[in-house]
Amino acid sequence: ASNLSPFPLPLFPQVLLLAFAEDLECIPGFQQKVFHIEQPSEFTEDQPILNLVFDDCEGNDKVNFEVSNPDFKVEPNGSLVALKNMTDAGRALFIHARSTQAEDMAEVLIVGGKDKHGSLKELFKIEGNLGILRQKRAIVATAILIPENQRPPFPRVVGRVINSDGTEGSKFRLSGKGVDQEPKGAFKINENSGEVLVTRSLDREAIPTYQLQVEITDVSGKSIEGPVLLDIIVIDQNDNRPIFREGPYVGHVMEGSPTGSTVMRMMAFDADDPGTDNALLRYNILKQTPDKPSPNMFFIDPEKGDIVTVVSPALLDRETMENPKYELIIEAKDMAGLDVGLTGTATATIVIDDKNDHPPEFTKKEFQATVKEGVTGVIVNLTVEDQDDPATGAWRAVYTIINGNPGQSFEIHTNPKTNEGMLSVVKPLDYEISAFHTLLIKVENEDPLVPDIAYGPSSTATVQITVVDVNEGPVFHPDPMTVTKQENIPIGSVVLTVNATDPDTLQHQTIRYSLYKDPAGWLEINPTNGTIITTAILDRESPYVHNNVYTALFLAIDSGNPPATGTGTLQMTLEDVNDNAPAIYPMLAKVCDDAKDLRVVVLGASDKDLHPNTDPFRFELSKQSGPDKVWKITKINNTHAQVSLLQNLKKANYNIPILVTDSGKPPLTNNTELKVQVCSCKKSKMDCSAADALHSSMNLILLFSLFSLFCKFS
């Protein structure tokens, strides 16, 4: 390819051209990427301006050109022409070429043209400041567009910075991100010619734009012009496949839904430039599993990704489907779905949800059950069929007994695993009352049926229950049996006669009685007539009596084979008799021999009997020995009295006879000795040891005196 314009120079006397070396091997793209032309007095309609050479190295199949200014176009032969007569086209034109194999960008710089902002943004949808032409003093640095993913060889020229002054000995210097900042070394500049070179392949998805700084230095390296911004824009290539990032994708649609019902939306992501066809996605269903009842049950909106039903509501019947779950292989293709687009796939799972359009039906109209009288629990399981989804309330059954259960002897519950109705006896049945029962039971679903479906005759069933007679034990009447007796009644006294009957009235059995539990051993029962008599004295104060009640158990045994037994309880309330004398407490008291307070102890009295055989108690002193009375007792209240000294005594132990009498009729009296120790007390310490010794000495003296007296009279 020639490095000169194919048109006569007189037409553009001041055209500046940037030459590129001709590669020996084919490099896809524009063979010349940057052109410089002077602003003419007028661009003439259909008059060729320059010729562009684009080669994708594969025959240029379906090559297409786009120009940033809509008033220009590129002919199929590569000629750039104006579509109308005009005097101003701006300072730059950008030409984008694309074929099925490659794409590239070229720029035409118009020296002397007026700046027109936004044309490149509008065509290629690039945000930010493009820096189409930046000029500070003599530096002209126009934006450079570089396709990503270029193939070697590198470095390659991608543009040029112009120094309009052309100061002798001056040099270009380039800096910024991509030069001396990370990623370092991606770009460099020919310090003499101003040619900008890229040293390696670029990735738009990593860094879409670079802002470099260009300045002019003298021979010593001192900056004499600039810096001026140089924008480098990485042109997107279709190098990223669409991906589905939000899976798993599961949608639900109710069976019988109208055609066109939306199920779900599939959204894919493409990392390429969203302003280009590289990220313009189209969706398609590649495969449907299963493919029945129709291979095309669903449709996906190619642009939005919405999946909708396309079959009639009758075909969307969960109960007739081979599998109510469908898997769709969804493809997303960029390049607006063209064959050259890259693809990504994902699986969409669509579940056909059940609605309650099938009522439960009993597997038979009549069920049979047999149960022994007196037994509770499940007696029969009622089976039903329901075509709805077992995981929903449209399948789960609810059973109700609607007739034949006036005594509420039966209940029915649903088995959550099998959906069967478990019919139970909750109150024992009596063969003698009724040997047969007939129940009418209905079944419904937890969820209501759809409006056009109703429960039919198959949703009710009859249960015939046969009660089997068993030998039941006799029953005491009443139970418990209560009686009141006075304690201490004579042995052999009749307590009461028990009464037990046999529920098996049709069997005419005899009953015999026996004693089962008699904790105190006070009773016996006549085995024939059930008369209970005492065999010992009844004692209300016995530990076997609780709250005045004595409890014993008796058995009634019928003559069946084998015999059946019933148990009856006797609760005998014992009335109190004054048979316990009161007792005093405490039995020991201590007092100091020099005590100023002569009150010795407060005595209390208790009685095992009940009122009125207890208090008020009467306290008295028995006859005191010796010539002088040294003790006295004084009543405090109905249950207590004060024992006091009339004078101080020497250290010794003293036994004081106390009489205490209850209020019973007749009253009972207890003669008890209160032991009082007279002790020595020094420094708040009581010493009673000497009293014991003294008490022993006095006993010896008393014995010796009695012995002398006996010898004298003999």
PDB file of C-alpha atoms in Angstrom, residues 141-313:
ATOM      1  CA  ALA A 141      -1.990  15.596  21.140  1.00  0.00           C
ATOM      2  CA  THR A 142      -5.181  14.032  19.837  1.00  0.00           C
ATOM      3  CA  ALA A 143      -6.877  11.041  21.421  1.00  0.00           C
ATOM      4  CA  ILE A 144      -5.555   7.670  20.324  1.00  0.00           C
ATOM      5  CA  LEU A 145      -7.891   4.683  19.984  1.00  0.00           C
ATOM      6  CA  ILE A 146      -6.334   1.218  20.310  1.00  0.00           C
ATOM      7  CA  PRO A 147      -8.240  -2.076  19.968  1.00  0.00           C
ATOM      8  CA  GLU A 148      -7.677  -4.473  22.861  1.00  0.00           C
ATOM      9  CA  ASN A 149      -6.146  -7.919  22.397  1.00  0.00           C
ATOM     10  CA  GLN A 150      -3.874  -6.945  19.499  1.00  0.00           C
ATOM     11  CA  ARG A 151      -1.501  -9.654  18.369  1.00  0.00           C
ATOM     12  CA  PRO A 152       2.270  -9.311  18.028  1.00  0.00           C
ATOM     13  CA  PRO A 153       4.545  -7.960  16.728  1.00  0.00           C
ATOM     14  CA  PHE A 154       5.141  -5.250  19.337  1.00  0.00           C
ATOM     15  CA  PRO A 155       5.892  -2.430  19.751  1.00  0.00           C
ATOM     16  CA  ARG A 156       3.664  -0.923  17.106  1.00  0.00           C
ATOM     17  CA  VAL A 157       2.874   2.692  16.252  1.00  0.00           C
ATOM     18  CA  VAL A 158      -0.619   3.746  17.318  1.00  0.00           C
ATOM     19  CA  GLY A 159      -0.488   7.523  16.886  1.00  0.00           C
ATOM     20  CA  ARG A 160       1.644  10.633  16.834  1.00  0.00           C
ATOM     21  CA  VAL A 161       2.081  13.840  18.823  1.00  0.00           C
ATOM     22  CA  ILE A 162       2.897  16.950  16.755  1.00  0.00           C
ATOM     23  CA  ASN A 163       5.228  19.814  17.721  1.00  0.00           C
ATOM     24  CA  SER A 164       4.132  22.635  15.436  1.00  0.00           C
ATOM     25  CA  ASP A 165       7.082  24.850  16.426  1.00  0.00           C
ATOM     26  CA  GLY A 166       9.700  22.245  15.663  1.00  0.00           C
ATOM     27  CA  THR A 167      12.294  23.773  17.973  1.00  0.00           C
ATOM     28  CA  GLU A 168      15.726  22.453  17.036  1.00  0.00           C
ATOM     29  CA  GLY A 169      17.091  19.883  19.496  1.00  0.00           C
ATOM     30  CA  SER A 170      13.766  19.479  21.306  1.00  0.00           C
ATOM     31  CA  LYS A 171      12.529  16.030  22.339  1.00  0.00           C
ATOM     32  CA  PHE A 172       9.208  14.441  23.323  1.00  0.00           C
ATOM     33  CA  ARG A 173       8.730  12.950  26.784  1.00  0.00           C
ATOM     34  CA  LEU A 174       5.773  10.727  27.832  1.00  0.00           C
ATOM     35  CA  SER A 175       4.663   9.959  31.425  1.00  0.00           C
ATOM     36  CA  GLY A 176       1.700   8.709  33.435  1.00  0.00           C
ATOM     37  CA  LYS A 177      -0.157   5.476  34.202  1.00  0.00           C
ATOM     38  CA  GLY A 178       0.997   2.914  31.653  1.00  0.00           C
ATOM     39  CA  VAL A 179       4.402   4.564  31.113  1.00  0.00           C
ATOM     40  CA  ASP A 180       6.307   5.222  34.329  1.00  0.00           C
ATOM     41  CA  GLN A 181       3.407   4.212  36.605  1.00  0.00           C
ATOM     42  CA  GLU A 182       1.794   0.795  36.949  1.00  0.00           C
ATOM     43  CA  PRO A 183       1.181  -0.876  34.625  1.00  0.00           C
ATOM     44  CA  LYS A 184       4.604   0.383  33.623  1.00  0.00           C
ATOM     45  CA  GLY A 185       5.952   0.199  30.101  1.00  0.00           C
ATOM     46  CA  ALA A 186       2.690  -0.281  28.203  1.00  0.00           C
ATOM     47  CA  PHE A 187       3.367   2.831  26.097  1.00  0.00           C
ATOM     48  CA  LYS A 188       6.413   4.764  24.905  1.00  0.00           C
ATOM     49  CA  ILE A 189       7.114   7.669  22.574  1.00  0.00           C
ATOM     50  CA  ASN A 190       9.761   8.268  19.929  1.00  0.00           C
ATOM     51  CA  GLU A 191      11.478  11.288  21.437  1.00  0.00           C
ATOM     52  CA  ASN A 192      12.366  12.696  18.008  1.00  0.00           C
ATOM     53  CA  SER A 193       9.329  11.961  15.799  1.00  0.00           C
ATOM     54  CA  GLY A 194       6.584  11.953  18.471  1.00  0.00           C
ATOM     55  CA  GLU A 195       5.293   8.552  17.395  1.00  0.00           C
ATOM     56  CA  VAL A 196       3.385   6.846  20.228  1.00  0.00           C
ATOM     57  CA  LEU A 197       3.901   3.070  20.455  1.00  0.00           C
ATOM     58  CA  VAL A 198       2.108   0.349  22.397  1.00  0.00           C
ATOM     59  CA  THR A 199       4.411  -2.406  23.669  1.00  0.00           C
ATOM     60  CA  ARG A 200       1.926  -5.172  24.489  1.00  0.00           C
ATOM     61  CA  SER A 201      -1.657  -6.295  24.182  1.00  0.00           C
ATOM     62  CA  LEU A 202      -4.187  -4.265  26.186  1.00  0.00           C
ATOM     63  CA  ASP A 203      -7.252  -5.437  28.099  1.00  0.00           C
ATOM     64  CA  ARG A 204     -10.193  -3.010  28.088  1.00  0.00           C
ATOM     65  CA  GLU A 205     -11.923  -4.895  30.916  1.00  0.00           C
ATOM     66  CA  ALA A 206      -8.886  -4.248  33.133  1.00  0.00           C
ATOM     67  CA  ILE A 207      -8.196  -0.607  32.123  1.00  0.00           C
ATOM     68  CA  PRO A 208     -10.542   1.050  29.594  1.00  0.00           C
ATOM     69  CA  THR A 209      -8.674   4.395  29.267  1.00  0.00           C
ATOM     70  CA  TYR A 210      -5.252   5.858  29.969  1.00  0.00           C
ATOM     71  CA  GLN A 211      -4.458   9.530  30.566  1.00  0.00           C
ATOM     72  CA  LEU A 212      -0.849  10.223  29.686  1.00  0.00           C
ATOM     73  CA  GLN A 213       1.094  13.477  29.762  1.00  0.00           C
ATOM     74  CA  VAL A 214       3.252  14.721  26.871  1.00  0.00           C
ATOM     75  CA  GLU A 215       5.833  17.448  27.166  1.00  0.00           C
ATOM     76  CA  ILE A 216       8.720  18.834  25.085  1.00  0.00           C
ATOM     77  CA  THR A 217      12.181  19.084  26.605  1.00  0.00           C
ATOM     78  CA  ASP A 218      15.397  20.689  25.525  1.00  0.00           C
ATOM     79  CA  VAL A 219      18.670  18.811  25.065  1.00  0.00           C
ATOM     80  CA  SER A 220      19.316  18.995  28.797  1.00  0.00           C
ATOM     81  CA  GLY A 221      15.958  17.355  29.605  1.00  0.00           C
ATOM     82  CA  LYS A 222      14.340  20.528  30.891  1.00  0.00           C
ATOM     83  CA  SER A 223      10.669  20.865  30.041  1.00  0.00           C
ATOM     84  CA  ILE A 224      10.022  23.754  27.636  1.00  0.00           C
ATOM     85  CA  GLU A 225       6.425  22.943  26.592  1.00  0.00           C
ATOM     86  CA  GLY A 226       3.584  21.103  28.314  1.00  0.00           C
ATOM     87  CA  PRO A 227       2.623  18.895  29.862  1.00  0.00           C
ATOM     88  CA  VAL A 228      -0.420  18.209  27.660  1.00  0.00           C
ATOM     89  CA  LEU A 229      -2.921  15.384  28.292  1.00  0.00           C
ATOM     90  CA  LEU A 230      -2.923  12.525  25.823  1.00  0.00           C
ATOM     91  CA  ASP A 231      -6.005  10.282  26.084  1.00  0.00           C
ATOM     92  CA  ILE A 232      -5.626   6.680  25.020  1.00  0.00           C
ATOM     93  CA  ILE A 233      -8.920   4.850  24.653  1.00  0.00           C
ATOM     94  CA  VAL A 234      -8.949   1.054  24.504  1.00  0.00           C
ATOM     95  CA  ILE A 235     -11.507  -0.106  21.941  1.00  0.00           C
ATOM     96  CA  ASP A 236     -13.502  -3.100  23.071  1.00  0.00           C
ATOM     97  CA  GLN A 237     -13.137  -6.447  21.354  1.00  0.00           C
ATOM     98  CA  ASN A 238     -15.619  -9.248  21.877  1.00  0.00           C
ATOM     99  CA  ASP A 239     -13.415 -11.300  24.188  1.00  0.00           C
ATOM    100  CA  ASN A 240     -15.779 -12.080  27.064  1.00  0.00           C
ATOM    101  CA  ARG A 241     -18.493 -14.688  27.013  1.00  0.00           C
ATOM    102  CA  PRO A 242     -21.833 -13.985  28.679  1.00  0.00           C
ATOM    103  CA  ILE A 243     -22.093 -15.608  32.094  1.00  0.00           C
ATOM    104  CA  PHE A 244     -25.053 -16.333  34.370  1.00  0.00           C
ATOM    105  CA  ARG A 245     -23.938 -15.238  37.825  1.00  0.00           C
ATOM    106  CA  GLU A 246     -27.090 -15.501  39.949  1.00  0.00           C
ATOM    107  CA  GLY A 247     -27.917 -19.225  39.836  1.00  0.00           C
ATOM    108  CA  PRO A 248     -29.370 -21.606  40.648  1.00  0.00           C
ATOM    109  CA  TYR A 249     -32.339 -20.489  38.589  1.00  0.00           C
ATOM    110  CA  VAL A 250     -35.636 -21.971  39.798  1.00  0.00           C
ATOM    111  CA  GLY A 251     -39.061 -20.797  38.691  1.00  0.00           C
ATOM    112  CA  HIS A 252     -42.594 -21.852  39.589  1.00  0.00           C
ATOM    113  CA  VAL A 253     -45.807 -21.761  37.614  1.00  0.00           C
ATOM    114  CA  MET A 254     -49.232 -22.971  38.715  1.00  0.00           C
ATOM    115  CA  GLU A 255     -50.701 -25.809  36.712  1.00  0.00           C
ATOM    116  CA  GLY A 256     -53.451 -24.727  34.353  1.00  0.00           C
ATOM    117  CA  SER A 257     -51.998 -21.206  34.062  1.00  0.00           C
ATOM    118  CA  PRO A 258     -53.047 -19.234  30.959  1.00  0.00           C
ATOM    119  CA  THR A 259     -50.819 -19.228  27.902  1.00  0.00           C
ATOM    120  CA  GLY A 260     -48.222 -16.472  28.186  1.00  0.00           C
ATOM    121  CA  SER A 261     -47.879 -16.656  31.984  1.00  0.00           C
ATOM    122  CA  THR A 262     -44.478 -15.371  33.082  1.00  0.00           C
ATOM    123  CA  VAL A 263     -42.451 -17.975  34.976  1.00  0.00           C
ATOM    124  CA  MET A 264     -39.098 -16.310  35.665  1.00  0.00           C
ATOM    125  CA  ARG A 265     -36.423 -14.030  34.215  1.00  0.00           C
ATOM    126  CA  MET A 266     -32.923 -15.088  33.151  1.00  0.00           C
ATOM    127  CA  MET A 267     -30.227 -12.407  33.279  1.00  0.00           C
ATOM    128  CA  ALA A 268     -26.668 -12.909  32.001  1.00  0.00           C
ATOM    129  CA  PHE A 269     -23.679 -10.601  32.355  1.00  0.00           C
ATOM    130  CA  ASP A 270     -21.091  -9.699  29.719  1.00  0.00           C
ATOM    131  CA  ALA A 271     -17.896  -7.946  30.794  1.00  0.00           C
ATOM    132  CA  ASP A 272     -17.456  -6.291  27.401  1.00  0.00           C
ATOM    133  CA  ASP A 273     -18.358  -2.684  26.662  1.00  0.00           C
ATOM    134  CA  PRO A 274     -22.094  -2.333  27.410  1.00  0.00           C
ATOM    135  CA  GLY A 275     -22.310   0.389  24.747  1.00  0.00           C
ATOM    136  CA  THR A 276     -21.399  -1.998  21.970  1.00  0.00           C
ATOM    137  CA  ASP A 277     -22.819  -5.134  20.424  1.00  0.00           C
ATOM    138  CA  ASN A 278     -20.088  -7.026  22.237  1.00  0.00           C
ATOM    139  CA  ALA A 279     -22.324  -6.935  25.315  1.00  0.00           C
ATOM    140  CA  LEU A 280     -25.684  -6.861  23.569  1.00  0.00           C
ATOM    141  CA  LEU A 281     -27.218 -10.191  24.576  1.00  0.00           C
ATOM    142  CA  ARG A 282     -29.924 -12.336  23.083  1.00  0.00           C
ATOM    143  CA  TYR A 283     -31.468 -15.338  24.817  1.00  0.00           C
ATOM    144  CA  ASN A 284     -32.562 -18.686  23.432  1.00  0.00           C
ATOM    145  CA  ILE A 285     -33.802 -22.048  24.759  1.00  0.00           C
ATOM    146  CA  LEU A 286     -31.460 -24.774  23.523  1.00  0.00           C
ATOM    147  CA  LYS A 287     -33.095 -27.799  25.149  1.00  0.00           C
ATOM    148  CA  GLN A 288     -36.130 -28.768  27.225  1.00  0.00           C
ATOM    149  CA  THR A 289     -36.160 -31.865  29.458  1.00  0.00           C
ATOM    150  CA  PRO A 290     -38.538 -33.698  29.468  1.00  0.00           C
ATOM    151  CA  ASP A 291     -39.947 -32.931  26.027  1.00  0.00           C
ATOM    152  CA  LYS A 292     -43.512 -34.036  26.841  1.00  0.00           C
ATOM    153  CA  PRO A 293     -46.365 -33.300  26.500  1.00  0.00           C
ATOM    154  CA  SER A 294     -44.832 -30.746  24.113  1.00  0.00           C
ATOM    155  CA  PRO A 295     -41.193 -30.123  23.190  1.00  0.00           C
ATOM    156  CA  ASN A 296     -41.909 -26.393  23.310  1.00  0.00           C
ATOM    157  CA  MET A 297     -43.613 -25.798  26.626  1.00  0.00           C
ATOM    158  CA  PHE A 298     -41.865 -22.470  27.175  1.00  0.00           C
ATOM    159  CA  PHE A 299     -40.565 -19.452  25.291  1.00  0.00           C
ATOM    160  CA  ILE A 300     -37.896 -16.980  26.339  1.00  0.00           C
ATOM    161  CA  ASP A 301     -38.003 -13.330  25.328  1.00  0.00           C
ATOM    162  CA  PRO A 302     -34.733 -12.955  23.376  1.00  0.00           C
ATOM    163  CA  GLU A 303     -34.073  -9.450  24.693  1.00  0.00           C
ATOM    164  CA  LYS A 304     -35.493  -9.408  28.246  1.00  0.00           C
ATOM    165  CA  GLY A 305     -34.857 -13.050  29.183  1.00  0.00           C
ATOM    166  CA  ASP A 306     -38.413 -13.570  30.475  1.00  0.00           C
ATOM    167  CA  ILE A 307     -39.553 -17.206  30.296  1.00  0.00           C
ATOM    168  CA  VAL A 308     -43.276 -17.629  29.617  1.00  0.00           C
ATOM    169  CA  THR A 309     -45.605 -20.564  28.993  1.00  0.00           C
ATOM    170  CA  VAL A 310     -46.693 -21.153  25.390  1.00  0.00           C
ATOM    171  CA  VAL A 311     -48.920 -24.223  25.744  1.00  0.00           C
ATOM    172  CA  SER A 312     -52.626 -24.279  26.524  1.00  0.00           C
ATOM    173  CA  PRO A 313     -53.740 -24.545  30.190  1.00  0.00           C
TER     174      PRO A 313
END
